[in-house]
Amino acid sequence: MNQTIEPPQAEADSPWMSRAAPALQWFVLLAVSAALIGTLELAGVPAALLIGPMLGGIAMGVSGATARVPLPAFSVAQGIIGCLIASSVSADIFPLLYVHWPPIMGAVLATLAASSFLGWLISRWRILPGTTALWGSTPGAAAAMVLMAGAFGADQRLVAVMQYLRVIIISVSASLVASLWVDTTQMSRPDIVWFPVPDALGLTTTLGVAILGSQLGRLLRLPSPFFLGSMILGMLLHLGIGLDFDLPQWLLGMSYALIGWHIGLGFTRPVLHHAMRALPQMIGSIAALLIFCGALGWLMSRTLGIDPMTAYLATSPGAMETIAIIAAATHNVDMSFVMALQTARFLLVLLVGPPLARFFARTVAA
């Protein structure tokens, strides 16, 4: 009697990369990311060290890769970026915020209102359930929004898709705008020294602040604890006692790559399939928010007299860490102003997000 033996369905249907050894997955990820970084660098795109690994991670994630950035490495990477932001903040920004707080707070509130309205429309039209669209549309640290969404009954998978899709679209668009807006022929680009003479004390201090700040952020239960914890501690030390951080290019490059991989590898095939039906509406809402924030940036540039690129990045709807990396990689941008507005908006989201979610849940259910 002939008997047909069928292969296991799960094994046959599983993406090919999921069956590869972890070492092979990381080798392919490194190779793909290096090729993308080289291409973006040749094209003159800022933040290529972030966007290249991010795109490489997406390609691997949808191919079924199971590799993930270890949490300790990811926490230190965010801590290093927090130190980078802390070192760029000067006391000169506070008088500016004091003098111009009405337009700055107006821009923050307008961005929050626009994102909330778009989220309400998507929920009202039953494109996404409950408060999922609200948390997915809210600008801020993507990981923090995903975690907060779970506490309010939203579908974390769809929130993650919306948040990270916005991160990618805004990262690429902001980088392209930076490369097109800034006249690179009129500026002298310093030669990048990847491996300078090591400053053992400075490097140890920087790593110490990144690690200690990350752990303090977790103990204090801050949202996006690794980034915010190290940034707050770094700012206190930098502004309080004048501490300078040693941030060699190789350390920043590794941190950018780890963050990019973390974002990209989150795009697994099941998550994308789950959100595919709502993808056009998601992209439309992201585009609308991007245009709205771009108009706010233009208005702020005209009213405050700051350069257009600084205003554009300051009003760009996050994620905060990604905008920080792009701003750091773009010449002649006022990093302090960008991060002041981004941080103010993020903190406001943390304050009003929970009650706003409850209100929207009652409104949509009505």
Protein backbone atom coordinates (compact mmCIF):
# COMPACT_ATOMS: atom_id res chain seq x y z
CA MET A 1 0.00 0.00 0.00
CA ASN A 2 1.42 3.37 -1.03
CA GLN A 3 1.46 6.05 1.63
CA THR A 4 2.14 9.70 0.97
CA ILE A 5 4.13 11.41 3.63
CA GLU A 6 3.45 15.14 3.72
CA PRO A 7 6.06 17.53 5.05
CA PRO A 8 5.19 19.42 8.21
CA GLN A 9 3.13 22.41 7.13
CA ALA A 10 4.68 24.82 9.61
CA GLU A 11 8.17 23.84 8.47
CA ALA A 12 7.27 24.16 4.80
CA ASP A 13 5.56 27.51 5.18
CA SER A 14 8.07 29.13 7.55
CA PRO A 15 10.27 31.86 6.06
CA TRP A 16 13.70 30.64 5.01
CA MET A 17 15.64 32.94 7.33
CA SER A 18 13.91 31.53 10.42
CA ARG A 19 15.62 28.19 9.75
CA ALA A 20 19.09 29.73 9.47
CA ALA A 21 21.55 29.56 12.34
CA PRO A 22 21.80 32.71 14.49
CA ALA A 23 25.40 33.28 13.37
CA LEU A 24 24.32 33.18 9.71
CA GLN A 25 21.46 35.57 10.38
CA TRP A 26 23.80 38.12 11.96
CA PHE A 27 26.30 37.68 9.14
CA VAL A 28 23.63 38.39 6.52
CA LEU A 29 22.28 41.31 8.55
CA LEU A 30 25.75 42.83 8.84
CA ALA A 31 26.42 42.38 5.12
CA VAL A 32 23.08 43.86 4.04
CA SER A 33 23.40 46.75 6.49
CA ALA A 34 26.96 47.52 5.37
CA ALA A 35 25.87 47.61 1.72
CA LEU A 36 22.97 49.93 2.53
CA ILE A 37 25.17 52.20 4.66
CA GLY A 38 27.69 52.48 1.84
CA THR A 39 24.95 53.30 -0.68
CA LEU A 40 23.38 55.94 1.55
CA GLU A 41 26.76 57.49 2.35
CA LEU A 42 27.56 57.76 -1.36
CA ALA A 43 24.18 59.41 -1.88
CA GLY A 44 24.98 61.92 0.87
CA VAL A 45 22.02 60.94 3.06
CA PRO A 46 22.49 62.00 6.69
CA ALA A 47 22.16 59.40 9.46
CA ALA A 48 23.09 56.58 7.08
CA LEU A 49 24.47 54.67 10.06
CA LEU A 50 20.95 54.56 11.48
CA ILE A 51 18.82 54.18 8.36
CA GLY A 52 21.01 51.55 6.68
CA PRO A 53 20.78 49.08 9.59
CA MET A 54 17.09 49.94 9.98
CA LEU A 55 16.31 49.00 6.38
CA GLY A 56 18.51 45.93 6.66
CA GLY A 57 16.65 44.88 9.78
CA ILE A 58 13.32 45.25 8.00
CA ALA A 59 14.48 43.01 5.15
CA MET A 60 15.63 40.41 7.64
CA GLY A 61 12.55 40.72 9.84
CA VAL A 62 10.07 40.05 7.04
CA SER A 63 12.29 37.16 5.88
CA GLY A 64 11.72 35.48 9.23
CA ALA A 65 14.94 36.33 11.05
CA THR A 66 14.81 35.49 14.74
CA ALA A 67 17.92 37.49 15.63
CA ARG A 68 17.28 40.29 18.10
CA VAL A 69 19.47 42.98 19.60
CA PRO A 70 20.29 41.91 23.19
CA LEU A 71 18.63 44.13 25.76
CA PRO A 72 21.91 45.13 27.50
CA ALA A 73 23.41 46.26 24.18
CA PHE A 74 20.24 48.14 23.25
CA SER A 75 20.09 49.87 26.63
CA VAL A 76 23.71 51.03 26.38
CA ALA A 77 23.15 52.23 22.79
CA GLN A 78 20.20 54.37 23.86
CA GLY A 79 22.24 55.58 26.82
CA ILE A 80 25.04 56.70 24.49
CA ILE A 81 22.53 58.65 22.39
CA GLY A 82 21.20 60.16 25.61
CA CYS A 83 24.73 61.33 26.45
CA LEU A 84 25.05 62.75 22.94
CA ILE A 85 21.90 64.81 23.44
CA ALA A 86 22.94 65.87 26.93
CA SER A 87 26.31 67.09 25.68
CA SER A 88 24.62 69.21 23.00
CA VAL A 89 22.29 71.03 25.40
CA SER A 90 23.53 74.39 26.57
CA ALA A 91 22.09 76.84 29.06
CA ASP A 92 21.58 79.31 26.20
CA ILE A 93 18.40 77.51 25.12
CA PHE A 94 16.45 78.30 28.30
CA PRO A 95 16.23 82.08 27.75
CA LEU A 96 15.04 81.33 24.22
CA LEU A 97 12.33 79.00 25.51
CA TYR A 98 11.35 81.56 28.13
CA VAL A 99 11.03 84.36 25.59
CA HIS A 100 9.32 82.32 22.88
CA TRP A 101 7.32 79.84 24.94
CA PRO A 102 3.91 80.77 23.41
CA PRO A 103 4.80 79.72 19.82
CA ILE A 104 6.78 76.72 21.07
CA MET A 105 3.95 75.44 23.25
CA GLY A 106 1.54 76.29 20.46
CA ALA A 107 3.49 74.05 18.09
CA VAL A 108 3.58 71.24 20.67
CA LEU A 109 -0.15 71.43 21.36
CA ALA A 110 -1.01 71.73 17.67
CA THR A 111 1.00 68.59 16.84
CA LEU A 112 -0.66 66.64 19.64
CA ALA A 113 -4.12 67.84 18.55
CA ALA A 114 -3.47 66.90 14.91
CA SER A 115 -2.18 63.41 15.76
CA SER A 116 -5.08 62.81 18.14
CA PHE A 117 -7.61 63.89 15.52
CA LEU A 118 -6.10 61.55 12.92
CA GLY A 119 -6.15 58.69 15.44
CA TRP A 120 -9.76 59.46 16.30
CA LEU A 121 -10.77 59.36 12.63
CA ILE A 122 -9.11 55.97 12.08
CA SER A 123 -10.84 54.59 15.17
CA ARG A 124 -14.18 56.21 14.34
CA TRP A 125 -14.14 54.70 10.86
CA ARG A 126 -13.44 51.26 12.40
CA ILE A 127 -10.18 50.91 10.50
CA LEU A 128 -8.42 49.98 13.74
CA PRO A 129 -10.04 48.95 17.01
CA GLY A 130 -10.45 51.01 20.16
CA THR A 131 -7.62 53.32 21.15
CA THR A 132 -5.08 51.52 18.95
CA ALA A 133 -5.05 54.30 16.35
CA LEU A 134 -4.65 56.98 19.02
CA TRP A 135 -1.53 55.41 20.52
CA GLY A 136 -0.22 54.54 17.07
CA SER A 137 -0.60 58.12 15.86
CA THR A 138 0.83 59.81 18.95
CA PRO A 139 4.33 61.22 18.36
CA GLY A 140 6.93 60.30 20.93
CA ALA A 141 9.29 57.48 21.79
CA ALA A 142 7.89 54.52 19.86
CA ALA A 143 8.75 51.89 22.46
CA ALA A 144 7.14 53.96 25.24
CA MET A 145 3.95 54.43 23.21
CA VAL A 146 3.73 50.68 22.55
CA LEU A 147 4.16 49.87 26.24
CA MET A 148 1.64 52.48 27.35
CA ALA A 149 -0.86 51.28 24.74
CA GLY A 150 -0.92 47.80 26.24
CA ALA A 151 -1.96 49.24 29.60
CA PHE A 152 -5.04 50.82 27.99
CA GLY A 153 -6.35 47.84 26.05
CA ALA A 154 -4.95 48.75 22.63
CA ASP A 155 -3.57 46.15 20.22
CA GLN A 156 0.17 46.46 20.79
CA ARG A 157 1.03 44.78 17.50
CA LEU A 158 -0.87 47.36 15.44
CA VAL A 159 0.45 50.20 17.59
CA ALA A 160 3.98 48.94 16.96
CA VAL A 161 3.37 48.81 13.20
CA MET A 162 2.04 52.38 13.14
CA GLN A 163 4.79 53.74 15.38
CA TYR A 164 7.70 52.09 13.61
CA LEU A 165 6.25 52.76 10.16
CA ARG A 166 6.11 56.43 11.09
CA VAL A 167 9.67 56.25 12.43
CA ILE A 168 10.92 54.87 9.11
CA ILE A 169 8.96 57.26 6.88
CA ILE A 170 9.95 60.29 8.94
CA SER A 171 13.56 59.13 9.29
CA VAL A 172 13.97 58.75 5.55
CA SER A 173 12.07 61.95 4.70
CA ALA A 174 13.92 64.01 7.31
CA SER A 175 17.25 62.71 6.06
CA LEU A 176 16.35 63.51 2.47
CA VAL A 177 15.13 66.99 3.41
CA ALA A 178 18.37 67.56 5.30
CA SER A 179 20.46 66.52 2.31
CA LEU A 180 18.43 68.69 -0.09
CA TRP A 181 17.88 71.72 2.15
CA VAL A 182 21.39 72.16 3.48
CA ASP A 183 23.81 73.58 0.91
CA THR A 184 26.69 71.17 1.30
CA THR A 185 28.84 73.10 -1.20
CA GLN A 186 29.03 76.08 1.13
CA MET A 187 30.19 74.23 4.21
CA SER A 188 33.41 72.54 5.09
CA ARG A 189 32.86 69.01 6.27
CA PRO A 190 35.51 67.99 8.78
CA ASP A 191 37.24 64.72 8.14
CA ILE A 192 35.71 62.08 10.36
CA VAL A 193 38.26 60.29 12.53
CA TRP A 194 36.75 56.92 13.32
CA PHE A 195 39.39 55.80 15.80
CA PRO A 196 40.93 58.81 17.53
CA VAL A 197 43.50 58.57 20.28
CA PRO A 198 41.47 57.03 23.11
CA ASP A 199 40.66 59.08 26.17
CA ALA A 200 40.31 56.31 28.75
CA LEU A 201 38.89 58.51 31.50
CA GLY A 202 36.43 60.33 29.22
CA LEU A 203 35.25 57.12 27.57
CA THR A 204 34.83 55.38 30.92
CA THR A 205 32.86 58.34 32.25
CA THR A 206 30.60 58.36 29.20
CA LEU A 207 29.89 54.64 29.42
CA GLY A 208 29.31 54.97 33.16
CA VAL A 209 26.73 57.73 32.70
CA ALA A 210 25.03 55.75 29.91
CA ILE A 211 24.79 52.59 32.02
CA LEU A 212 23.93 54.28 35.31
CA GLY A 213 21.38 56.58 33.65
CA SER A 214 19.73 53.62 31.92
CA GLN A 215 19.36 51.76 35.21
CA LEU A 216 18.07 54.87 37.00
CA GLY A 217 15.51 55.28 34.25
CA ARG A 218 14.30 51.75 34.88
CA LEU A 219 14.18 52.21 38.64
CA LEU A 220 12.20 55.44 38.25
CA ARG A 221 9.96 53.71 35.68
CA LEU A 222 10.49 56.41 33.12
CA PRO A 223 9.05 55.83 29.67
CA SER A 224 11.85 55.05 27.23
CA PRO A 225 13.97 54.60 30.39
CA PHE A 226 17.36 53.91 28.78
CA PHE A 227 17.29 57.05 26.65
CA LEU A 228 15.58 59.45 29.06
CA GLY A 229 17.43 58.21 32.14
CA SER A 230 20.87 58.75 30.64
CA MET A 231 19.82 62.00 28.97
CA ILE A 232 18.50 63.50 32.21
CA LEU A 233 21.51 62.35 34.24
CA GLY A 234 23.86 63.54 31.50
CA MET A 235 22.18 66.96 31.34
CA LEU A 236 22.43 67.38 35.10
CA LEU A 237 26.14 66.57 35.04
CA HIS A 238 26.85 68.56 31.88
CA LEU A 239 24.98 71.70 32.93
CA GLY A 240 25.70 71.34 36.64
CA ILE A 241 29.44 70.61 36.79
CA GLY A 242 30.46 71.07 33.15
CA LEU A 243 31.10 67.39 32.47
CA ASP A 244 32.12 66.71 28.87
CA PHE A 245 31.48 63.36 27.21
CA ASP A 246 33.91 61.46 25.01
CA LEU A 247 31.87 60.19 22.05
CA PRO A 248 34.19 58.77 19.37
CA GLN A 249 32.70 58.05 15.97
CA TRP A 250 33.04 54.28 16.31
CA LEU A 251 30.97 54.32 19.49
CA LEU A 252 28.26 56.48 17.94
CA GLY A 253 28.24 54.31 14.82
CA MET A 254 27.73 51.15 16.86
CA SER A 255 24.93 52.81 18.84
CA TYR A 256 23.17 54.01 15.69
CA ALA A 257 23.38 50.53 14.16
CA LEU A 258 21.99 48.80 17.26
CA ILE A 259 19.02 51.16 17.40
CA GLY A 260 18.38 50.76 13.68
CA TRP A 261 18.48 46.96 13.95
CA HIS A 262 16.15 47.01 16.94
CA ILE A 263 13.56 49.00 14.99
CA GLY A 264 13.91 47.07 11.74
CA LEU A 265 13.87 43.56 13.21
CA GLY A 266 10.53 44.34 14.86
CA PHE A 267 8.87 44.19 11.43
CA THR A 268 8.08 40.47 11.33
CA ARG A 269 5.90 39.00 8.60
CA PRO A 270 2.92 38.10 10.89
CA VAL A 271 2.78 41.64 12.28
CA LEU A 272 2.85 43.17 8.82
CA HIS A 273 0.17 40.80 7.53
CA HIS A 274 -2.01 41.68 10.50
CA ALA A 275 -1.84 45.37 9.58
CA MET A 276 -1.84 45.06 5.78
CA ARG A 277 -5.51 45.91 5.35
CA ALA A 278 -5.08 49.20 7.19
CA LEU A 279 -1.72 50.08 5.62
CA PRO A 280 -3.00 52.71 3.13
CA GLN A 281 -4.84 54.57 5.89
CA MET A 282 -1.79 54.38 8.15
CA ILE A 283 0.45 55.82 5.46
CA GLY A 284 -2.11 58.51 4.68
CA SER A 285 -2.33 59.60 8.31
CA ILE A 286 1.48 59.65 8.62
CA ALA A 287 1.76 61.76 5.46
CA ALA A 288 -0.91 64.18 6.72
CA LEU A 289 0.86 64.56 10.07
CA LEU A 290 4.21 65.04 8.34
CA ILE A 291 2.80 67.79 6.10
CA PHE A 292 1.11 69.46 9.07
CA CYS A 293 4.32 69.45 11.13
CA GLY A 294 6.30 70.70 8.13
CA ALA A 295 3.93 73.67 7.88
CA LEU A 296 4.39 74.28 11.61
CA GLY A 297 8.14 74.24 11.13
CA TRP A 298 7.91 76.80 8.32
CA LEU A 299 5.69 79.04 10.46
CA MET A 300 8.05 78.73 13.43
CA SER A 301 11.03 79.56 11.23
CA ARG A 302 9.31 82.71 9.98
CA THR A 303 8.12 83.89 13.40
CA LEU A 304 11.19 83.03 15.50
CA GLY A 305 13.85 83.68 12.88
CA ILE A 306 15.56 80.33 13.32
CA ASP A 307 16.96 78.41 10.38
CA PRO A 308 14.40 76.27 8.49
CA MET A 309 16.17 72.94 9.03
CA THR A 310 16.22 73.41 12.81
CA ALA A 311 12.52 74.29 12.80
CA TYR A 312 11.69 71.34 10.55
CA LEU A 313 13.45 68.81 12.78
CA ALA A 314 12.12 70.42 15.96
CA THR A 315 8.50 70.04 14.83
CA SER A 316 8.99 66.67 13.10
CA PRO A 317 6.73 64.03 14.73
CA GLY A 318 9.47 61.78 16.14
CA ALA A 319 10.53 59.37 17.32
CA MET A 320 12.64 61.58 19.54
CA GLU A 321 15.72 59.34 19.47
CA THR A 322 15.66 59.14 15.67
CA ILE A 323 15.28 62.89 15.20
CA ALA A 324 18.16 63.36 17.64
CA ILE A 325 20.41 61.17 15.50
CA ILE A 326 19.45 62.95 12.28
CA ALA A 327 19.94 66.37 13.90
CA ALA A 328 23.36 65.32 15.20
CA ALA A 329 24.35 64.18 11.70
CA THR A 330 23.14 67.40 10.01
CA HIS A 331 25.43 70.42 9.98
CA ASN A 332 24.36 73.88 11.20
CA VAL A 333 21.36 72.58 13.15
CA ASP A 334 20.64 73.97 16.63
CA MET A 335 20.57 70.66 18.50
CA SER A 336 19.48 72.24 21.78
CA PHE A 337 16.40 73.84 20.25
CA VAL A 338 15.43 70.66 18.41
CA MET A 339 15.64 68.53 21.54
CA ALA A 340 13.96 71.14 23.74
CA LEU A 341 10.83 71.11 21.60
CA GLN A 342 10.93 67.34 21.05
CA THR A 343 11.32 66.71 24.79
CA ALA A 344 8.57 69.19 25.71
CA ARG A 345 6.18 67.44 23.34
CA PHE A 346 7.13 64.01 24.62
CA LEU A 347 6.60 64.99 28.26
CA LEU A 348 3.24 66.53 27.39
CA VAL A 349 2.22 63.29 25.68
CA LEU A 350 3.08 61.37 28.85
CA LEU A 351 0.89 63.69 30.91
CA VAL A 352 -2.18 63.89 28.68
CA GLY A 353 -1.94 60.52 26.90
CA PRO A 354 -3.73 58.35 29.49
CA PRO A 355 -6.73 60.66 30.11
CA LEU A 356 -6.96 61.34 26.38
CA ALA A 357 -7.04 57.59 25.67
CA ARG A 358 -9.88 57.12 28.15
CA PHE A 359 -11.83 59.99 26.62
CA PHE A 360 -11.35 58.67 23.09
CA ALA A 361 -12.34 55.15 24.16
CA ARG A 362 -15.68 56.49 25.45
CA THR A 363 -16.16 58.64 22.34
CA VAL A 364 -15.46 55.83 19.87
CA ALA A 365 -17.63 53.37 21.77
CA ALA A 366 -20.54 55.80 21.83
